XYZ file of C-alpha atoms in Angstrom:
283
model
C -123.336 53.945 150.961
C -121.011 51.292 152.333
C -120.954 50.523 156.054
C -118.143 51.968 158.146
C -115.464 49.511 159.280
C -113.859 50.985 162.426
C -111.162 50.003 164.951
C -112.765 48.324 167.923
C -110.686 50.431 170.323
C -110.197 53.958 168.894
C -113.161 53.846 166.455
C -111.028 55.256 163.603
C -111.991 54.033 160.190
C -110.017 51.033 158.954
C -110.966 51.497 155.315
C -107.807 51.278 153.255
C -105.735 50.697 156.465
C -103.909 47.649 157.794
C -105.614 46.060 160.754
C -105.554 42.892 162.894
C -108.452 40.738 163.974
C -108.500 39.526 167.579
C -111.428 37.444 168.775
C -113.215 38.546 165.585
C -112.813 42.222 166.470
C -110.741 44.516 164.228
C -107.980 46.707 165.658
C -105.759 49.251 163.979
C -102.040 48.490 164.249
C -101.426 51.200 166.849
C -104.241 50.070 169.144
C -103.386 46.402 168.757
C -99.744 46.924 169.681
C -100.696 49.139 172.614
C -103.159 46.601 173.955
C -101.685 43.226 173.146
C -98.051 43.330 172.038
C -95.343 42.255 174.517
C -92.300 44.131 175.767
C -88.907 42.608 174.962
C -87.037 41.330 178.009
C -83.679 42.490 176.656
C -84.212 45.918 175.055
C -87.418 46.757 176.940
C -89.053 47.919 173.701
C -92.382 46.858 172.281
C -92.387 43.873 169.957
C -94.306 45.163 166.947
C -96.731 43.210 164.837
C -94.165 43.003 162.065
C -91.472 41.542 164.351
C -91.099 37.906 165.362
C -92.078 37.402 169.020
C -90.131 34.629 170.785
C -91.441 33.558 174.183
C -90.284 31.373 177.072
C -92.184 30.972 180.338
C -94.379 34.076 179.820
C -91.387 36.197 178.822
C -90.887 37.662 175.344
C -88.006 38.744 173.112
C -87.403 40.162 169.648
C -85.755 37.443 167.590
C -82.593 39.594 167.379
C -82.647 40.007 171.200
C -83.038 36.302 171.979
C -79.369 35.814 172.942
C -77.193 33.791 175.302
C -76.638 35.845 178.453
C -72.976 34.771 178.551
C -71.615 34.695 174.994
C -74.378 36.757 173.282
C -74.873 34.204 170.518
C -78.373 33.937 169.088
C -80.550 31.238 170.635
C -83.020 31.178 167.749
C -83.494 27.567 166.625
C -80.762 26.432 169.062
C -81.070 24.437 172.303
C -80.715 26.530 175.443
C -81.047 26.304 179.214
C -82.099 28.712 181.945
C -80.373 29.453 185.244
C -81.784 32.011 187.687
C -84.038 33.325 184.860
C -81.031 33.895 182.584
C -80.996 32.159 179.199
C -77.777 30.485 178.136
C -76.684 28.410 175.183
C -75.993 24.800 176.077
C -72.224 25.243 175.755
C -72.083 28.152 178.213
C -74.522 26.493 180.607
C -72.461 23.307 180.717
C -69.211 25.196 181.201
C -70.595 26.988 184.248
C -73.091 24.622 185.840
C -73.139 21.071 184.467
C -71.470 18.186 186.275
C -68.563 16.243 184.809
C -68.944 12.505 184.219
C -66.927 10.538 186.793
C -66.023 7.991 184.113
C -65.280 9.877 180.868
C -64.694 13.300 182.524
C -66.815 15.027 179.851
C -69.616 17.441 180.692
C -73.051 15.924 181.257
C -75.338 17.980 179.033
C -78.836 18.954 180.275
C -81.234 16.082 179.784
C -84.481 17.263 178.245
C -83.008 18.718 175.068
C -80.087 16.348 174.586
C -81.656 13.050 175.679
C -78.828 12.553 178.172
C -79.670 11.229 181.635
C -77.462 11.976 184.627
C -76.854 9.218 187.195
C -75.737 10.311 190.670
C -74.379 8.495 193.713
C -72.708 9.971 196.810
C -71.644 13.204 195.147
C -70.449 11.697 191.859
C -72.207 11.948 188.489
C -72.150 9.816 185.336
C -73.648 9.790 181.872
C -76.193 6.981 181.844
C -74.128 5.147 179.211
C -70.961 5.560 181.357
C -72.553 4.269 184.568
C -71.637 0.616 183.990
C -70.436 -2.387 185.991
C -66.611 -2.415 186.151
C -66.634 -6.148 185.484
C -69.259 -6.954 182.840
C -69.473 -3.391 181.431
C -73.274 -3.577 181.317
C -75.254 -0.410 182.224
C -76.303 -0.379 185.868
C -79.176 2.091 185.441
C -81.466 1.953 188.462
C -80.415 -1.561 189.519
C -78.748 -2.244 192.868
C -74.953 -2.172 192.858
C -71.983 -2.315 195.229
C -69.075 0.143 195.295
C -65.662 -1.408 195.995
C -62.293 0.367 195.861
C -63.705 3.201 193.753
C -65.405 0.931 191.201
C -69.091 0.044 190.776
C -70.215 -3.563 190.379
C -73.642 -4.992 189.622
C -74.714 -7.479 192.299
C -74.110 -10.659 190.235
C -70.527 -9.583 189.380
C -69.798 -8.465 192.939
C -71.067 -11.730 194.374
C -69.044 -13.728 191.868
C -65.788 -11.848 192.396
C -65.702 -10.596 195.974
C -68.517 -11.654 198.263
C -67.936 -14.221 201.007
C -70.201 -17.256 200.917
C -72.343 -18.205 203.899
C -71.186 -21.569 205.265
C -74.815 -22.518 205.897
C -76.787 -21.493 202.769
C -73.764 -21.135 200.407
C -75.113 -17.797 199.116
C -73.116 -14.565 198.918
C -72.983 -12.284 201.980
C -73.533 -8.726 200.731
C -73.923 -7.030 204.135
C -74.461 -7.889 207.785
C -72.388 -11.058 207.976
C -71.175 -12.912 211.087
C -67.746 -14.477 211.476
C -67.340 -17.470 213.805
C -64.468 -19.971 213.930
C -62.995 -18.523 210.703
C -66.262 -19.093 208.863
C -68.790 -16.577 207.519
C -72.548 -16.618 207.993
C -75.550 -14.452 207.200
C -77.014 -13.110 210.459
C -80.242 -14.936 209.738
C -78.344 -18.195 209.109
C -76.266 -18.090 212.300
C -78.785 -19.714 214.656
C -78.869 -22.042 217.643
C -78.726 -25.657 216.500
C -81.437 -26.451 219.044
C -84.139 -23.759 219.014
C -83.085 -21.925 215.783
C -82.924 -18.530 217.541
C -80.563 -16.044 215.833
C -77.328 -15.843 217.814
C -75.858 -12.610 216.374
C -75.472 -10.187 219.284
C -76.471 -12.875 221.840
C -74.402 -14.923 224.307
C -73.876 -18.458 223.065
C -71.520 -21.409 223.404
C -70.575 -24.403 221.271
C -70.136 -28.143 221.505
C -68.640 -30.319 218.770
C -68.344 -27.160 216.587
C -72.093 -26.581 216.819
C -73.432 -23.301 218.253
C -76.090 -23.267 220.972
C -77.873 -20.516 222.856
C -77.198 -20.777 226.598
C -80.645 -22.116 227.389
C -80.450 -24.950 224.862
C -76.877 -25.801 225.848
C -77.809 -26.071 229.523
C -80.938 -28.109 228.818
C -79.058 -30.522 226.577
C -75.660 -30.898 228.221
C -75.479 -29.325 231.692
C -75.615 -31.475 234.842
C -78.829 -31.268 236.826
C -78.996 -30.057 240.417
C -79.754 -32.954 242.806
C -82.169 -30.697 244.722
C -84.085 -28.558 242.187
C -83.286 -30.690 239.076
C -82.574 -27.535 237.029
C -79.429 -27.374 234.868
C -76.157 -26.214 236.420
C -74.579 -24.165 233.657
C -71.243 -23.376 235.271
C -71.086 -20.393 232.847
C -70.172 -16.863 233.865
C -68.287 -18.015 236.957
C -71.339 -19.498 238.733
C -70.374 -21.931 241.504
C -71.770 -25.322 242.370
C -71.110 -28.187 244.755
C -70.102 -31.672 243.553
C -70.119 -34.760 245.785
C -70.372 -38.454 245.067
C -71.248 -37.914 241.377
C -74.007 -35.512 242.333
C -74.111 -31.731 241.901
C -75.980 -28.889 243.591
C -76.359 -25.181 242.982
C -74.711 -23.308 245.871
C -78.076 -22.021 247.098
C -79.574 -25.535 246.845
C -76.883 -27.231 248.985
C -78.889 -27.085 252.215
C -79.731 -29.403 255.111
C -82.785 -31.518 254.308
C -84.265 -30.922 257.761
C -83.375 -27.388 258.916
C -82.637 -25.935 255.468
C -79.398 -24.290 256.652
C -76.714 -23.868 253.970
C -74.023 -26.552 254.078
C -71.583 -24.685 251.800
C -68.184 -24.762 253.507
C -69.509 -26.934 256.377
C -69.390 -30.588 257.221
C -72.471 -32.648 256.397
C -73.905 -36.135 256.564
C -75.685 -38.108 253.847
C -78.570 -40.480 254.291
C -80.086 -42.110 251.251
C -80.223 -39.278 248.653
C -80.446 -36.469 251.232
C -77.864 -34.344 253.008
C -78.009 -33.099 256.624
C -76.066 -30.789 258.843
C -74.207 -32.591 261.721
C -76.801 -31.489 264.321
C -79.790 -32.774 262.353
C -77.855 -35.884 261.344
C -77.558 -37.009 265.008
C -81.259 -37.801 265.116
C -81.226 -40.071 262.044
């Protein structure tokens, strides 16, 4: 006698019957479909062993049910896209959801299936091949660029055509420039001629068309107080006393002996010192 050959699930004999092996175990068609076949997403019916099962992200369809959700055209062997779990042919997807190229005004097709990359900047989109410098027409890609009057320029073209040149280093000023005496500077180039401190946003003055921070200007050019020997800047409305080619800060113009202020009062001089009239009587 020959050995029985039974369905692994229902134990019915498979002799002379169609069956399917799964993990080396035989199943009759009915048991196999009940255990392992998928349910079609569209018609909600079982996808039989004799039907073609099309799947996408753990979802299954009969081949005749694998359709565009918008136009109902078959998606079998055609590129498609998904939006909110709905399958759509590329044409319908682009009509409803894809951006328009800012340059050629055509739809930017989804990238993975068409090989088209979308470039975006401040709400506008381009095909990669359309995102080019307005001057040299070379693709910009991921390189730095400057937008001017609605057009995009690669940095070399922008510098050549539009950028101001720094009067110090002669290089283009892309951003953050300083204007002084009708000339343009990079912030980092506009420095005190003495100490090299950056002057952008700081108080400064000039002499012979050269810019100085206040400290360097005072140390180099300001008169020195006859009493404390520190510079008298005269800047910002500060007052000082001048007499006989000598200068004093207001708070330094005091009697040598009693230290009383002589501002607005008569005084006497003896050698390099100044005295109030009372102290001067004893000289």
